[in-house]
Each structure stands twice: as structure tokens, then as C-alpha cells.
Amino acid sequence: MRLINTVLFAACLAVMFTIPLWADQGILFIAGLVLVEMVFALSWNLLFGFTGLASFGHAAFFAIGAYLCGYALRADIGAPFLLLILAAGVAGALAAVLTGIVLLRRTTGIHLAIFTLALAEILRILVGYSTALGREDGLASIPRPSLELGFASFDLASGEAYYWFLCIAASVIVGFLWLICHGPFGRILVSIRQDPERTTFMGINVPAYRLAAFTISGATSGMAGALYAPWAQIVTPESAHWIHSTQPMLASLLGGAQSFWGPVVGTVLFSIINYSTRNLVGLAELVIGVVLLVIVLAAPSGVVGLVHELRRRLTARVSHAGPGAEGKAGSKGKFVQEAA
Amino acid sequence: MAPIDLLFTFLNGLSTGMAVFLVAAGLTLIFGILKILNFAHGAFFMIGAYVAYSITGSNPSSLWIFILAALVAGVVVAALGFVTDRIVLRRLRNVDEAYTLIATFAVVLICSGVVKLIWGVNYASVNPPPLLDGAIAAGPLFIPSYSLFVIIAGFAVYLALDIAIHRTWIGKLLQSVANDGWMSGLLGINVPFALTSTVIASFMLAGLAGGLLLANQTLSPILGESYLLLAFMAVIIGGLGNVRGAFLASVLLGVIESGSSLLIPNMPGMATYVFVILFLLAKPQGLLGGHRI
């Protein structure tokens, strides 16, 4: 099983890195967007799938990062690109800390959803009003930077070069999130999602951990925005629109919110559906809607959960070892547990 | 600023608020009794508007055709509500609310895809029917008669809903189901039937609202979103699931929206969101929170 996973993972990485060699410009652009949205979806799911907080205004953090990076690149302030990405992360984290301090102690559930949504909409209106940020038209023709590493310098102006940079940057951020989710910190977050009260009884400062998760999520969302700005070369207030906030939710639930790789699978599936139905207006939404509905009704643990369930059944039949295999699948989340 | 401006702004706000309430009415009903936050409500509102548009065309020939179209839209959307309840909502009665949101969001996507496939993506607009296309002069004040119509329709729907819920046996029955579905079942109330009826009524209100509000907006596949957010805010500020609260909150939001477009015309919606945030920080349970329905 471990071998299969490793091979699968390596194959995905290989596909990701070789896309510029065999695909056309259109697909390359979509692949780059997938990488950005993937980081964004994973950031959102750190809150939802791991901590149990549903933010409906996550696009705000994304937009903060995107505007910061886009503005700095256009103004040509001479800061190294990597520093800009970090700055976008810090800005996202700051925004998350400020909102988190006010909101998290008071609200969860629907109220948190409405608060975050309203704040993001306020940001969108303010950005649309700001002349420096291009009002409703946004920042257009953002130049792609070059990467100065001290010992070497890479020009990222071409699509291929920036795409490879995106691959590496996204991998680093995803790796960082993976480490967070699979360490003691991640386990505490999961226990907060499952039962905040009991977690408090274990002596864990639940609000502090929630705030920490919110901050990390804001930071990585900001970085996703910073990666997006030079790729699309345009940033508009639409990036803060609540419709954009629903993107990571849909991707996470489609892929499986309770597993780390769910949002990644979901983002890729989304883009494939969108791309293959692009010729008939309305069909893409119809297909995505039906798929999403089937997933939520029939397999609430998403595509990844479905695959785990199938594997569990297969291995159970082969080895006749029910309980062990069941325990393995059950640890993936409460919905699988209930189903099993 | 002349007092006449203020009065005009207030009437405008009242009309906006009533429009919001027409959408929020069904939303708050379904939330109060089923505890489902129906994201798809705006989408069905949009379908109602498109159905009514198919009947009236761009120039409704008379007020009666306009109202008839709204009623037909209500019935069609109610039928869709029955189907949605069978396929989707019934399965979500005991599931975590996040999954309900996603499922209803999936329904939004399906609705918007179907609308695009049937009616296309082009904008359409509908003129108010004769009798409602003018304005009524009251002294120096000119009130568009369509705004007056929306205000009256909003009041009528509110009164009908309030009387149905608080003064009739059906309403009492629904209240008991909302309070304790299990106990109501033991007492011999057909709970699944009551819940399905609520869904149908809520969807009918959405379709009716779509038909009644048809005239003062451009018809496009994003119509659902424009009212949905305001209606959501009204439901939440009103105290989740409370019809009277939603009514008060809708009027409040309408007046704030219209007042802010007088004072800060460059930032539409800003005042509303700021108000919602401050209000909920001060009073998270809502205007009439605690009193269910």
C-alpha cells in the first residue's frame, strides 16, 4: 500500500513538473492556476477540515497577498520576489490575527461565516473604491519578476519559467502545511474539531490554537495570492469576492475535507470538469453541481474518502482482516467511522 | 439636506427592505423550522423570476398578468421545492450544517447552470406593468408606483406569514415540530409531512418573490446572489428563523442601504456590512433572538 502511494505521488509530481514540455499555453495557464488554488484550498481546509472553523471570507486574505505583490511589482520597488511573497504571508497573517482576535473568542459556526463574509465584502468594496489599487478595473499588466538567489539569477518572465517556480513554491508551502497537519499541532487541531470542550479539559488552550490555525491559514492564503498576481498578471476586486471564497470550500469538500490531500484532488478535478465543459455555457456549473451533490449525499468524506473506503473493502476481501483495516479507514474522519 | 430628501430616502429604503423581506421570508421559514440554511434560496428566487418573465415577456400587458405570472412562478418553484426536498434536503436533516451548506451550494450551481442552458446568459429586463409604471405625486414627493406595490406586497406577505404562524393551528403545529420534532412525532403529528410542507411553502415564497420583484431589475444568471446576501443578513440580524425579526431587520437594512447611497454613494453596500458586523458583535443573538420563529 505504501509502495502504491509513493508511486502515485511520484507520478503526480512528474506530471506537475513536465506540463510545460507537452501541453499548450492554455493548459499551462490553467495548471498554474490549479497550483495557486491548491495552496489556497489547503489553507482553507486547515481551518475547516482540521480545526472545524468555516471561514466564508477567505478570499480576503488571498486578495491582500495578491494586491500587495501586484502593487509592489508594478511600482518596481526593487524588493526581491521571495521577500514579497514572505511579506504577503506576513500581511495575510496580520489580517488573520486582527480578525481572529475579535471573532474567534465570540463566534463559531454560522456567525463566524457571516462575519468573515461581511469583512471580505468590505475589503472588496474598499479596494474597488481605491484609486491607487485601480478601482473596479484592478491592477493590470503586472510584470513577472526575476528571481535573485545571490549565487544565481533566474528570469521568470516566460510562462514556463514562472510555472516551474510556481511548482517549487507551491510544493514548499504545501510541504509546510503537511508538516503542520501531521505533527502534534495538527493532532491538537483535529481534537479541537472533534470536541472543543474535551480538548479544553485536557488542558489545551483552545482559543489560542484556533487563533494560531487562523493565522497560519491567513498567511498561506496571502502567499497563494502573491503567487497568483504575476501568473495572471492582473488582480481585480473579484479576487476578494465571496464567490472566490467558495472555491476552496467546493474543492475541499469535493476532494474530501477530512484528508490532507483532499483539497488538492478537489482542485484538480474542478479544473478538469471546468476545462472539459468550457464550450457549453452553463454545462460546467451543472456538472460540478451534480458531482458535488452526489459526493455530499453519497460520500461525505469526498473523493479521497471514497477511494479509502474502496481500498479498505478490497484489502478486507483479500486478507480477510476486517478490524485492522477498518481501524485504518476509521481514523480518517467521523463520517467514515459512521459509515463503517 | 432637505427633509423631502430624507423622506424620499426612507421610502426608497422601505421599498428595498420589503424586497429583501420577500426573499428573506422563505429563507427564515425554512431555517426556523428545519434549521437548514438554504443557500439555494436565491437561485430559486432567480428561477421564479425567469419563469414569470417567460409568461409576461418584457412588457407585461396588465397588472393582472403580472400578478398571475408571479403566482405561477410560485407554484412552479414550489414543485421544484418538493423535488429538491425529496432528493436533497430530506437526506440532510441530521447532518452537520457545513454539509448542508455545501449541498445547497451544489444546488445553486445546478440551478444557475440550468438557467444558463435554458434562458442563455444575455441580460433581459422587464418593464413594470401598466398602472405601476408611473409615479404617484404626494405634494412635492414623487413615489414610483412600483415601489409602492413592492411595499404593499411585502406587508401582505408578512401579515399572511405572521398570522399563519402565530394564529392558526397549522402554525402552532409547525412551531411544535420546530421545538421538538421527536416529541411531536410521539403525539401523532406527521413530522415528515410537516417538514416537507414547510420546504414547499418556503420555495413557493421564493418563486413568488421572484415574480413580484421581476420589474425593478435586470434579469441575469447572477440575479440570485444580489438579493441572497442581503436576505441572509436580514435572517441573521432578525434572530435566526424568526419571521418578525427578519421583517424588522429587512426594513432596517433597506433603510441603511438607501441612506448610505445618499451619504456615501461611492461605496455601495459598505454601510450595510459595517452595520451587520457591529450589530452582531453587540447582539449576537439577533433582534428577536431566543424567540423561535
XYZ file of C-alpha atoms in Angstrom, chain A residues 8-227:
220
model
C 1.210 7.592 -7.251
C 2.715 10.597 -5.521
C 5.839 10.491 -7.676
C 3.712 10.203 -10.815
C 1.685 13.265 -9.822
C 4.868 15.222 -9.166
C 6.280 14.126 -12.523
C 3.126 15.218 -14.355
C 3.150 18.525 -12.498
C 6.757 19.343 -13.408
C 6.632 18.193 -17.034
C 3.439 20.019 -18.085
C 5.342 22.826 -19.905
C 7.096 20.180 -22.021
C 3.982 18.612 -23.536
C 0.998 20.914 -23.014
C -0.044 24.064 -24.869
C -0.124 27.558 -23.352
C -3.798 27.390 -22.402
C -3.397 24.224 -20.381
C -0.175 25.539 -18.862
C -2.010 28.632 -17.630
C -4.782 26.524 -16.091
C -2.195 24.243 -14.479
C -0.576 27.289 -12.875
C -3.941 28.441 -11.571
C -4.520 24.949 -10.176
C -1.265 25.200 -8.216
C -2.282 28.550 -6.747
C -5.845 27.490 -5.941
C -4.495 24.278 -4.452
C -2.428 26.195 -1.901
C -5.458 28.390 -1.234
C -7.750 25.382 -0.757
C -5.282 23.663 1.573
C -5.069 26.855 3.647
C -8.840 26.985 3.962
C -9.039 23.336 4.820
C -6.510 23.732 7.627
C -9.330 25.674 9.269
C -12.307 23.625 8.174
C -11.082 20.050 7.906
C -8.613 20.212 10.764
C -9.814 22.883 13.207
C -13.541 22.845 12.462
C -13.906 26.537 11.644
C -15.710 27.541 8.437
C -14.482 30.865 7.062
C -16.623 32.333 4.305
C -14.351 35.252 3.576
C -11.033 33.596 2.898
C -10.699 35.329 -0.454
C -9.889 38.475 1.547
C -6.517 37.042 2.638
C -5.845 35.889 -0.906
C -6.657 39.358 -2.242
C -4.422 41.051 0.350
C -1.473 38.954 -0.819
C -2.300 39.388 -4.497
C -2.693 43.162 -4.274
C 0.427 43.581 -2.146
C 2.543 41.606 -4.596
C 0.931 43.107 -7.689
C 1.300 46.657 -6.403
C 4.944 46.190 -5.423
C 5.861 44.597 -8.761
C 4.162 47.346 -10.762
C 5.737 50.083 -8.670
C 9.081 48.305 -9.152
C 10.253 48.995 -5.616
C 13.201 46.676 -6.109
C 12.399 44.223 -3.343
C 13.386 40.616 -4.123
C 10.428 38.490 -5.201
C 10.867 35.938 -2.422
C 10.714 38.768 0.115
C 7.473 39.968 -1.486
C 5.934 36.524 -1.093
C 7.001 36.457 2.539
C 5.625 39.964 3.034
C 2.307 38.829 1.555
C 2.330 35.943 4.029
C 3.007 38.338 6.904
C 0.250 40.693 5.721
C -2.201 37.783 5.476
C -1.152 36.608 8.944
C -1.592 40.097 10.412
C -5.054 40.437 8.913
C -5.912 36.985 10.238
C -4.632 37.777 13.738
C -6.600 41.007 13.894
C -9.852 39.451 12.736
C -9.200 36.270 14.684
C -8.724 38.087 17.997
C -12.057 39.845 17.596
C -14.065 37.000 16.092
C -12.812 33.649 17.330
C -13.472 34.173 21.017
C -17.035 35.220 20.328
C -18.231 33.241 17.391
C -18.234 29.890 15.699
C -20.477 28.263 13.100
C -22.886 30.418 11.156
C -21.938 33.645 12.905
C -18.277 33.199 12.055
C -19.307 32.504 8.471
C -21.330 35.725 8.228
C -18.649 37.804 9.964
C -15.865 36.650 7.692
C -18.091 37.066 4.649
C -19.033 40.630 5.631
C -15.400 41.584 6.335
C -14.258 40.224 2.984
C -17.004 42.110 1.191
C -15.968 45.316 2.989
C -12.415 44.771 1.804
C -13.664 44.213 -1.744
C -15.689 47.432 -1.667
C -12.732 49.395 -0.255
C -10.378 48.018 -2.908
C -12.919 48.797 -5.605
C -13.026 52.364 -4.275
C -9.260 52.880 -4.005
C -7.742 54.735 -6.950
C -4.224 53.551 -6.099
C -5.399 49.958 -6.499
C -7.117 50.622 -9.812
C -10.717 50.689 -8.576
C -13.021 48.129 -10.215
C -10.537 47.505 -13.043
C -7.872 46.264 -10.674
C -4.128 46.188 -11.322
C -3.407 45.169 -14.900
C -0.185 44.206 -16.707
C 1.723 43.165 -13.621
C 5.300 42.326 -14.703
C 6.765 38.930 -13.859
C 9.825 39.368 -11.672
C 13.223 37.759 -11.853
C 14.444 35.629 -9.027
C 17.704 36.705 -7.354
C 19.219 33.989 -5.242
C 22.597 35.612 -4.642
C 24.563 32.905 -6.466
C 22.258 32.812 -9.465
C 19.517 34.821 -11.084
C 16.508 33.424 -12.948
C 14.286 35.422 -15.225
C 10.690 34.365 -14.631
C 9.191 36.399 -17.473
C 8.380 33.390 -19.648
C 5.371 31.211 -18.835
C 7.478 28.045 -18.498
C 9.986 29.600 -16.104
C 7.306 31.090 -13.866
C 5.376 27.823 -13.938
C 8.388 25.892 -12.661
C 8.897 28.485 -9.986
C 5.213 28.078 -9.069
C 5.684 24.302 -8.798
C 8.572 24.711 -6.372
C 6.956 27.498 -4.351
C 3.638 25.644 -4.093
C 5.467 22.453 -3.083
C 7.325 24.295 -0.323
C 4.113 25.807 1.082
C 2.213 22.523 0.769
C 5.114 20.724 2.466
C 4.998 23.246 5.297
C 1.252 22.696 5.720
C 1.750 18.922 5.580
C 4.300 19.085 8.398
C 1.956 21.251 10.469
C -1.010 18.962 9.943
C 0.894 15.761 10.676
C 2.698 16.915 13.796
C 1.451 17.357 17.368
C -0.005 20.733 16.406
C -2.199 19.132 13.753
C -3.389 16.457 16.171
C -4.461 19.100 18.653
C -6.358 20.914 15.885
C -8.170 17.702 14.942
C -9.125 17.089 18.561
C -10.463 20.678 18.736
C -12.601 19.980 15.694
C -13.946 16.772 17.140
C -14.714 18.104 20.597
C -13.600 21.559 21.773
C -14.899 21.006 25.290
C -12.968 17.815 25.965
C -9.879 19.343 24.417
C -10.175 22.184 26.920
C -10.398 19.627 29.729
C -7.108 18.146 28.556
C -5.517 21.468 29.437
C -5.235 22.814 25.925
C -5.814 26.489 25.293
C -8.431 26.062 22.559
C -8.821 29.762 21.571
C -5.043 30.138 21.243
C -4.800 27.116 18.962
C -7.753 28.304 16.909
C -6.116 31.692 16.536
C -2.832 30.062 15.552
C -4.543 27.952 12.897
C -6.412 31.011 11.629
C -3.138 32.949 11.405
C -1.275 30.215 9.545
C -4.185 29.819 7.182
C -4.295 33.571 6.549
C -0.547 33.617 5.914
C -0.552 30.788 3.374
C -3.650 32.238 1.671
C -1.796 35.542 1.356
C 1.174 33.734 -0.159
C -1.131 31.985 -2.622
C -2.368 35.430 -3.626
C 1.209 36.676 -4.043
C 1.993 33.722 -6.330
